[in-house]
Short mmCIF file of C-alpha atoms in Angstrom, two decimals:
data_model
loop_
_atom_site.label_atom_id
_atom_site.label_comp_id
_atom_site.label_asym_id
_atom_site.label_seq_id
_atom_site.Cartn_x
_atom_site.Cartn_y
_atom_site.Cartn_z
CA MET A 1 -14.89 -10.38 -11.25
CA ALA A 2 -13.94 -13.44 -8.81
CA ASN A 3 -13.65 -12.72 -5.14
CA GLU A 4 -9.84 -12.11 -4.56
CA SER A 5 -9.62 -14.71 -1.93
CA ALA A 6 -10.81 -17.24 -4.36
CA LEU A 7 -8.07 -16.37 -6.90
CA PRO A 8 -5.50 -18.97 -7.05
CA GLU A 9 -1.87 -17.85 -6.22
CA THR A 10 -0.83 -19.55 -9.25
CA ASP A 11 -2.51 -17.12 -11.69
CA PRO A 12 0.25 -14.25 -11.85
CA MET A 13 -0.55 -10.72 -13.61
CA LEU A 14 3.02 -9.52 -12.80
CA VAL A 15 6.34 -11.48 -12.23
CA PHE A 16 9.72 -10.14 -11.18
CA GLU A 17 12.35 -13.00 -11.61
CA GLY A 18 15.73 -12.20 -10.39
CA VAL A 19 15.38 -8.89 -11.22
CA THR A 20 18.69 -6.44 -11.01
CA LYS A 21 19.07 -3.15 -12.02
CA GLU A 22 22.43 -1.11 -12.17
CA PHE A 23 22.96 2.29 -13.13
CA PRO A 24 26.68 3.48 -14.43
CA ALA A 25 28.34 6.17 -12.45
CA THR A 26 27.88 9.60 -14.06
CA HIS A 27 31.18 11.05 -13.38
CA LYS A 28 34.65 9.66 -13.78
CA GLY A 29 36.14 7.70 -10.72
CA GLU A 30 32.57 7.24 -9.35
CA ASN A 31 31.22 3.73 -8.57
CA GLY A 32 27.72 2.74 -10.47
CA PHE A 33 24.58 2.38 -8.44
CA LYS A 34 22.86 -0.69 -7.97
CA ALA A 35 19.08 0.42 -7.71
CA LEU A 36 17.39 -3.35 -7.75
CA ASN A 37 19.34 -6.40 -6.41
CA GLY A 38 18.00 -9.84 -6.98
CA VAL A 39 14.06 -9.00 -6.92
CA ASP A 40 11.37 -12.26 -7.12
CA TYR A 41 7.99 -11.37 -6.60
CA THR A 42 4.85 -12.13 -8.06
CA VAL A 43 1.39 -9.92 -8.33
CA PRO A 44 -1.58 -12.13 -8.32
CA ARG A 45 -4.17 -11.24 -10.77
CA GLY A 46 -6.98 -8.70 -9.72
CA THR A 47 -5.58 -7.88 -6.44
CA ILE A 48 -4.41 -4.50 -5.42
CA THR A 49 -1.00 -5.04 -4.41
CA GLY A 50 1.32 -2.17 -2.53
CA ILE A 51 5.13 -1.87 -2.95
CA ILE A 52 6.37 0.28 0.33
CA GLY A 53 9.87 1.50 0.98
CA ARG A 54 11.70 4.87 1.99
CA SER A 55 13.01 6.95 -0.70
CA GLY A 56 15.81 5.27 -2.50
CA ALA A 57 14.37 1.85 -1.97
CA GLY A 58 14.27 0.91 -5.35
CA LYS A 59 10.21 1.23 -5.55
CA SER A 60 10.14 3.53 -8.70
CA THR A 61 12.71 1.83 -10.45
CA LEU A 62 10.91 -1.37 -10.29
CA VAL A 63 7.61 -0.05 -11.62
CA ARG A 64 9.28 1.42 -14.53
CA LEU A 65 10.59 -2.05 -15.55
CA VAL A 66 7.09 -2.98 -15.97
CA ASN A 67 6.07 -1.00 -19.01
CA GLY A 68 9.67 -1.28 -20.29
CA LEU A 69 10.61 2.56 -19.48
CA GLU A 70 13.86 0.90 -18.08
CA LYS A 71 15.34 -2.29 -18.80
CA PRO A 72 16.75 -4.91 -16.20
CA THR A 73 20.37 -5.47 -16.03
CA ASN A 74 19.78 -9.09 -15.07
CA GLY A 75 16.61 -11.01 -14.71
CA ARG A 76 12.96 -10.85 -16.30
CA VAL A 77 9.61 -8.89 -15.88
CA LEU A 78 6.76 -10.82 -17.21
CA VAL A 79 3.17 -9.09 -17.70
CA ASP A 80 0.41 -11.48 -18.12
CA GLY A 81 3.03 -13.76 -19.39
CA THR A 82 4.82 -11.72 -21.73
CA ASP A 83 8.68 -10.87 -21.09
CA VAL A 84 8.68 -7.19 -21.32
CA THR A 85 12.30 -7.02 -21.41
CA LYS A 86 12.52 -8.86 -24.76
CA LEU A 87 10.18 -6.49 -26.39
CA SER A 88 10.89 -3.36 -28.41
CA GLY A 89 9.03 -0.95 -31.04
CA GLY A 90 5.56 -1.93 -31.81
CA SER A 91 5.58 -4.97 -29.43
CA LEU A 92 6.64 -2.87 -26.55
CA ARG A 93 3.82 -0.34 -27.48
CA THR A 94 1.07 -2.68 -27.71
CA LEU A 95 2.27 -3.94 -24.11
CA ARG A 96 2.42 -0.32 -22.89
CA ARG A 97 -1.44 -0.05 -23.68
CA SER A 98 -2.33 -2.74 -21.76
CA VAL A 99 -0.48 -1.30 -18.89
CA GLY A 100 -1.99 1.88 -17.40
CA MET A 101 -0.07 4.28 -15.37
CA ILE A 102 -0.81 7.09 -13.11
CA PHE A 103 1.72 9.58 -11.59
CA GLN A 104 2.04 11.80 -8.51
CA HIS A 105 2.36 15.04 -10.39
CA PHE A 106 -0.52 14.21 -12.87
CA ASN A 107 1.26 14.94 -16.03
CA LEU A 108 -1.75 16.76 -18.05
CA LEU A 109 -1.50 19.01 -20.79
CA SER A 110 -2.31 22.34 -19.67
CA SER A 111 -3.74 23.12 -23.11
CA ARG A 112 -6.09 20.17 -23.61
CA THR A 113 -9.71 20.08 -21.73
CA VAL A 114 -10.55 17.01 -19.42
CA PHE A 115 -11.78 15.37 -22.23
CA ASP A 116 -8.88 15.80 -24.44
CA ASN A 117 -6.48 14.93 -21.86
CA VAL A 118 -8.45 11.50 -21.30
CA ALA A 119 -8.75 10.93 -25.05
CA MET A 120 -5.15 11.56 -25.98
CA PRO A 121 -3.96 7.77 -25.79
CA LEU A 122 -6.83 6.78 -28.11
CA GLU A 123 -6.09 9.85 -30.58
CA ILE A 124 -2.33 8.56 -30.64
CA ALA A 125 -3.39 5.21 -31.56
CA GLY A 126 -5.50 6.32 -34.49
CA MET A 127 -9.16 5.58 -32.99
CA PRO A 128 -11.82 7.78 -34.92
CA ALA A 129 -13.37 10.80 -32.99
CA LYS A 130 -16.95 9.34 -32.55
CA ALA A 131 -15.51 5.69 -31.24
CA ILE A 132 -13.30 8.24 -28.87
CA LYS A 133 -16.38 9.85 -27.65
CA ALA A 134 -18.20 6.70 -26.81
CA LYS A 135 -15.37 5.26 -25.17
CA ILE A 136 -14.17 8.48 -22.84
CA GLU A 137 -17.66 9.87 -21.70
CA PRO A 138 -18.43 6.78 -19.75
CA LEU A 139 -14.81 6.81 -18.14
CA ILE A 140 -14.90 10.51 -17.16
CA ASP A 141 -18.35 9.61 -15.50
CA MET A 142 -17.13 6.80 -13.66
CA VAL A 143 -14.16 9.01 -12.22
CA GLY A 144 -17.00 11.72 -11.16
CA LEU A 145 -15.99 14.46 -13.61
CA SER A 146 -18.80 14.61 -15.97
CA ASP A 147 -19.47 18.28 -15.24
CA LYS A 148 -15.89 19.17 -15.95
CA LEU A 149 -15.60 17.95 -19.54
CA ASP A 150 -14.51 21.04 -21.01
CA ARG A 151 -12.56 22.50 -18.01
CA TYR A 152 -8.82 22.78 -18.16
CA PRO A 153 -6.35 21.56 -15.39
CA ALA A 154 -5.76 25.01 -14.26
CA GLU A 155 -9.37 24.98 -13.44
CA LEU A 156 -9.26 21.70 -11.15
CA SER A 157 -8.40 20.83 -7.88
CA GLY A 158 -5.77 18.25 -7.19
CA GLY A 159 -8.03 15.41 -6.40
CA GLN A 160 -9.78 16.31 -9.73
CA LYS A 161 -6.75 16.06 -11.80
CA GLN A 162 -5.85 12.81 -10.22
CA ARG A 163 -9.22 11.79 -11.49
CA VAL A 164 -8.48 12.90 -14.96
CA GLY A 165 -5.00 10.75 -14.77
CA ILE A 166 -6.91 7.58 -13.78
CA ALA A 167 -9.25 8.31 -16.46
CA ARG A 168 -6.71 8.69 -19.19
CA ALA A 169 -4.97 5.52 -17.96
CA LEU A 170 -8.12 3.60 -18.38
CA ALA A 171 -8.66 4.79 -21.76
CA THR A 172 -6.69 2.05 -23.68
CA ASP A 173 -8.52 -0.83 -21.42
CA PRO A 174 -5.29 -2.19 -19.52
CA LYS A 175 -4.96 -5.39 -17.66
CA LEU A 176 -2.76 -3.66 -15.26
CA LEU A 177 -2.92 -0.37 -13.65
CA LEU A 178 0.30 1.24 -12.13
CA SER A 179 0.18 3.69 -9.50
CA ASP A 180 3.52 5.70 -8.53
CA GLU A 181 3.23 7.66 -5.56
CA ALA A 182 -0.31 8.81 -6.94
CA THR A 183 -1.59 10.21 -3.53
CA SER A 184 1.65 11.76 -2.26
CA ALA A 185 0.70 15.32 -3.53
CA LEU A 186 -2.77 14.81 -2.19
CA ASP A 187 -4.37 16.02 1.29
CA PRO A 188 -5.67 13.22 3.37
CA GLU A 189 -9.41 13.59 2.52
CA THR A 190 -8.80 13.49 -1.07
CA THR A 191 -6.21 10.91 -0.64
CA GLN A 192 -9.17 8.50 0.73
CA HIS A 193 -11.42 9.56 -2.24
CA ILE A 194 -8.74 8.49 -4.83
CA LEU A 195 -8.33 5.03 -3.04
CA ASP A 196 -11.75 4.78 -2.74
CA LEU A 197 -12.12 5.24 -6.52
CA LEU A 198 -9.34 2.66 -7.21
CA LYS A 199 -10.47 0.11 -4.85
CA THR A 200 -13.73 0.48 -7.07
CA ILE A 201 -12.07 0.30 -10.41
CA ASN A 202 -10.28 -2.88 -8.92
CA ARG A 203 -13.87 -4.50 -7.96
CA GLU A 204 -15.94 -3.49 -11.01
CA LEU A 205 -13.29 -3.73 -13.70
CA GLY A 206 -11.35 -6.82 -12.38
CA LEU A 207 -8.19 -4.56 -12.91
CA THR A 208 -5.07 -5.79 -11.33
CA VAL A 209 -3.34 -2.68 -9.49
CA LEU A 210 -0.08 -2.04 -8.06
CA LEU A 211 0.47 0.80 -5.72
CA ILE A 212 3.99 2.23 -4.97
CA THR A 213 4.08 4.48 -1.90
CA HIS A 214 5.75 5.42 1.06
CA GLU A 215 2.83 5.76 3.04
CA MET A 216 1.76 2.87 5.20
CA GLU A 217 -1.91 4.29 5.54
CA VAL A 218 -2.14 4.04 1.96
CA VAL A 219 -1.11 0.39 1.97
CA LYS A 220 -3.37 -0.37 5.11
CA THR A 221 -6.48 1.20 3.33
CA ALA A 222 -6.39 0.12 -0.24
CA THR A 223 -4.21 -2.97 -0.53
CA SER A 224 -4.69 -6.84 0.03
CA ARG A 225 -1.02 -7.56 -0.44
CA VAL A 226 2.23 -5.67 0.37
CA ALA A 227 5.96 -6.20 -0.42
CA VAL A 228 8.12 -3.97 1.80
CA MET A 229 11.56 -2.98 -0.16
CA ASP A 230 14.81 -1.71 1.56
CA GLY A 231 18.10 -1.34 -0.26
CA GLY A 232 17.07 -2.59 -3.51
CA LYS A 233 15.19 -5.86 -2.07
CA ILE A 234 12.02 -7.12 -1.23
CA VAL A 235 12.79 -7.70 2.63
CA GLU A 236 9.04 -8.68 3.50
CA SER A 237 5.84 -9.52 1.92
CA GLY A 238 2.22 -10.92 2.29
CA ARG A 239 -1.03 -10.48 2.98
CA THR A 240 -1.25 -6.83 4.25
CA PHE A 241 -3.20 -7.91 7.53
CA ASP A 242 -0.60 -10.56 8.20
CA VAL A 243 2.15 -8.16 7.71
CA PHE A 244 0.80 -5.36 9.99
CA LEU A 245 -0.21 -8.02 12.58
CA ARG A 246 3.35 -9.66 12.68
CA PRO A 247 5.90 -7.47 10.97
CA GLN A 248 9.29 -9.35 11.01
CA HIS A 249 11.73 -6.93 9.29
CA ALA A 250 13.16 -3.97 10.99
CA THR A 251 12.35 -1.54 8.17
CA THR A 252 8.63 -2.85 8.24
CA GLN A 253 8.31 -2.47 12.05
CA THR A 254 10.02 1.22 11.71
CA LEU A 255 7.25 2.18 8.89
CA LEU A 256 4.52 0.81 11.03
CA ALA A 257 5.91 2.60 13.93
CA SER A 258 5.13 6.10 12.01
CA MET A 259 1.95 5.58 11.80
CA PRO A 260 -0.59 6.94 14.04
CA GLY A 261 -1.98 4.73 16.94
CA THR A 262 0.58 2.17 16.36
CA GLY A 263 3.57 3.32 18.34
CA LEU A 264 3.83 4.39 21.95
CA PRO A 265 2.60 7.85 23.10
CA ASP A 266 5.57 10.22 23.62
CA TRP A 267 4.11 10.67 27.25
CA ILE A 268 4.32 6.93 27.91
CA LYS A 269 7.88 6.51 26.26
CA ARG A 270 9.50 9.07 28.25
CA LYS A 271 8.60 6.69 31.52
CA VAL A 272 9.27 3.43 29.79
CA LYS A 273 11.97 1.57 31.89
CA ASP A 274 13.83 -1.76 30.42
CA SER A 275 13.63 -3.34 34.28
CA PRO A 276 10.83 -3.28 36.84
CA ALA A 277 11.32 -1.99 40.64
CA PRO A 278 9.31 -3.06 43.47
CA GLY A 279 5.64 -1.85 43.20
CA ASP A 280 5.89 -1.09 39.07
CA ASP A 281 3.64 -1.99 36.48
CA ALA A 282 4.38 -4.17 33.00
CA LEU A 283 3.32 -1.99 29.99
CA VAL A 284 1.71 -4.71 27.60
CA ARG A 285 0.43 -4.06 23.95
CA LEU A 286 -2.59 -5.97 22.91
CA THR A 287 -3.42 -6.54 19.29
CA PHE A 288 -7.20 -7.27 18.44
CA PHE A 289 -8.05 -9.19 15.37
CA GLY A 290 -10.53 -11.36 14.00
CA ASP A 291 -12.82 -13.05 16.84
CA THR A 292 -10.78 -10.99 19.41
CA ALA A 293 -11.66 -7.96 17.82
CA ASP A 294 -15.34 -7.35 19.23
CA GLN A 295 -14.72 -9.21 22.50
CA PRO A 296 -14.65 -7.72 25.97
CA LEU A 297 -11.30 -9.34 26.77
CA VAL A 298 -9.86 -6.52 28.93
CA ALA A 299 -12.92 -6.67 31.13
CA ARG A 300 -12.44 -10.49 31.35
CA LEU A 301 -8.74 -10.01 32.17
CA THR A 302 -9.73 -7.88 35.21
CA LYS A 303 -12.47 -9.98 36.56
CA GLU A 304 -10.95 -13.24 35.95
CA LEU A 305 -7.62 -12.55 37.51
CA GLY A 306 -8.74 -9.74 39.78
CA LEU A 307 -6.42 -7.37 38.14
CA ASP A 308 -6.25 -3.63 38.41
CA VAL A 309 -5.83 -2.86 34.66
CA ARG A 310 -4.99 0.55 33.49
CA ILE A 311 -5.66 1.77 29.98
CA MET A 312 -2.73 3.71 28.33
CA SER A 313 -3.64 4.19 24.70
CA GLY A 314 -5.31 2.53 21.99
CA THR A 315 -6.98 2.76 18.45
CA VAL A 316 -9.50 0.64 16.58
CA ASP A 317 -9.19 0.27 12.94
CA GLU A 318 -9.46 -2.07 10.00
CA ILE A 319 -6.50 -3.24 7.66
CA ALA A 320 -7.67 -4.39 4.06
CA GLY A 321 -11.26 -4.75 5.45
CA ASP A 322 -10.70 -6.75 8.48
CA PRO A 323 -10.68 -5.11 12.09
CA PHE A 324 -7.45 -4.45 14.10
CA GLY A 325 -7.14 -2.85 17.25
CA ASN A 326 -4.25 -1.74 19.51
CA LEU A 327 -4.58 -1.34 23.11
CA VAL A 328 -1.85 -0.42 25.36
CA ILE A 329 -2.41 -1.39 29.11
CA ALA A 330 -0.51 -1.58 32.54
CA TYR A 331 -0.97 -3.98 35.33
CA SER A 332 1.17 -5.34 38.27
CA ALA A 333 4.53 -6.69 37.17
CA GLU A 334 4.92 -9.12 39.74
CA PRO A 335 5.88 -12.71 38.31
CA GLY A 336 2.98 -14.45 39.31
CA VAL A 337 0.53 -12.04 37.86
CA MET A 338 2.69 -11.74 34.58
CA GLU A 339 2.26 -15.69 34.46
CA GLN A 340 -1.35 -15.50 34.77
CA ALA A 341 -1.94 -12.42 32.22
CA ARG A 342 0.20 -14.58 29.77
CA ALA A 343 -1.71 -18.01 29.92
CA PHE A 344 -5.07 -15.84 29.84
CA PHE A 345 -3.63 -14.27 26.20
CA ALA A 346 -2.45 -17.60 25.06
CA LYS A 347 -5.96 -19.00 25.92
CA THR A 348 -8.03 -16.13 24.14
CA GLY A 349 -5.91 -15.75 21.15
CA LEU A 350 -4.87 -12.26 22.22
CA VAL A 351 -1.40 -10.97 20.67
CA ALA A 352 0.21 -9.23 23.50
CA GLU A 353 3.68 -7.95 23.46
CA GLU A 354 5.49 -6.87 26.99
CA VAL A 355 7.38 -3.65 25.83
CA GLY A 356 8.77 -2.48 29.33
CA TYR A 357 7.82 -1.07 32.71
CA VAL A 358 6.38 2.14 34.41
CA ASP A 359 5.94 3.38 37.74
#
């Protein structure tokens, strides 16, 4: 497939246009519920895009519109140019074969083997047994389960069950793969293996992947683009790296603060003051990325300005494959020193946020 950065933004795989979804009241006297409220968003072809938000933000409702499991109250949903909202019967079944789906709880049939679970969509479509075998065995090998063809779901781990679900979703040669909280029931190590598999599928098959999740760690690890949902709306979106680097909306900031290494450690929080007393230090969070990621800039800060700099906490990581780091430092809060430090940060390209003062 083409390198994602070379893919034009005007080549959409999935488009939401003014999408609203209202559910009627279930009991007399109650008001209905608006799950989605004017969603406009485009998923470019060939990307792994994340939709993230808290429970109740509207993520799962949004994804159910893509394969026609729900119809929007207003607006359109386009999959590769086809308006899903206008489809029914055979045309809708054809569309669903082009949209693979993997689920949080696997949805495997306990009475069928790994092979038979993966083969089920093709059996339903009436494909001959010999053609099914030729199609399914390479898929099972791709997800690393070629030695489990004849095993039943009860004999598999959670990660292996999810791999079966992924192979089944690929059986109909979809152009779009939907993942609805597919890693939420898995431990961190298994989650990483599943995300690595999805990245391999995206790279080798050129498959567009839409990840629905409430976990920022999943977004950080697997996606190149992200949209943040809150209250049935998309409140922020962009390249994953840009959103992580400079989150604009309060919901995004809160979600990011829950990730290890992004917020202040508790022992520092207890000491932070809003205004300095004589002799206090300024507490500053530095963000390293791009050309600044591997430069000894704190050492330069200490040397050029003659500062005594205390390192309070820090992490080094990557986002969507790009290096990224956070470092919290403390130095004299004297106004002259603060101005010199700000000039240094501006000159070197460091993102610096003054977060308070400490003794």
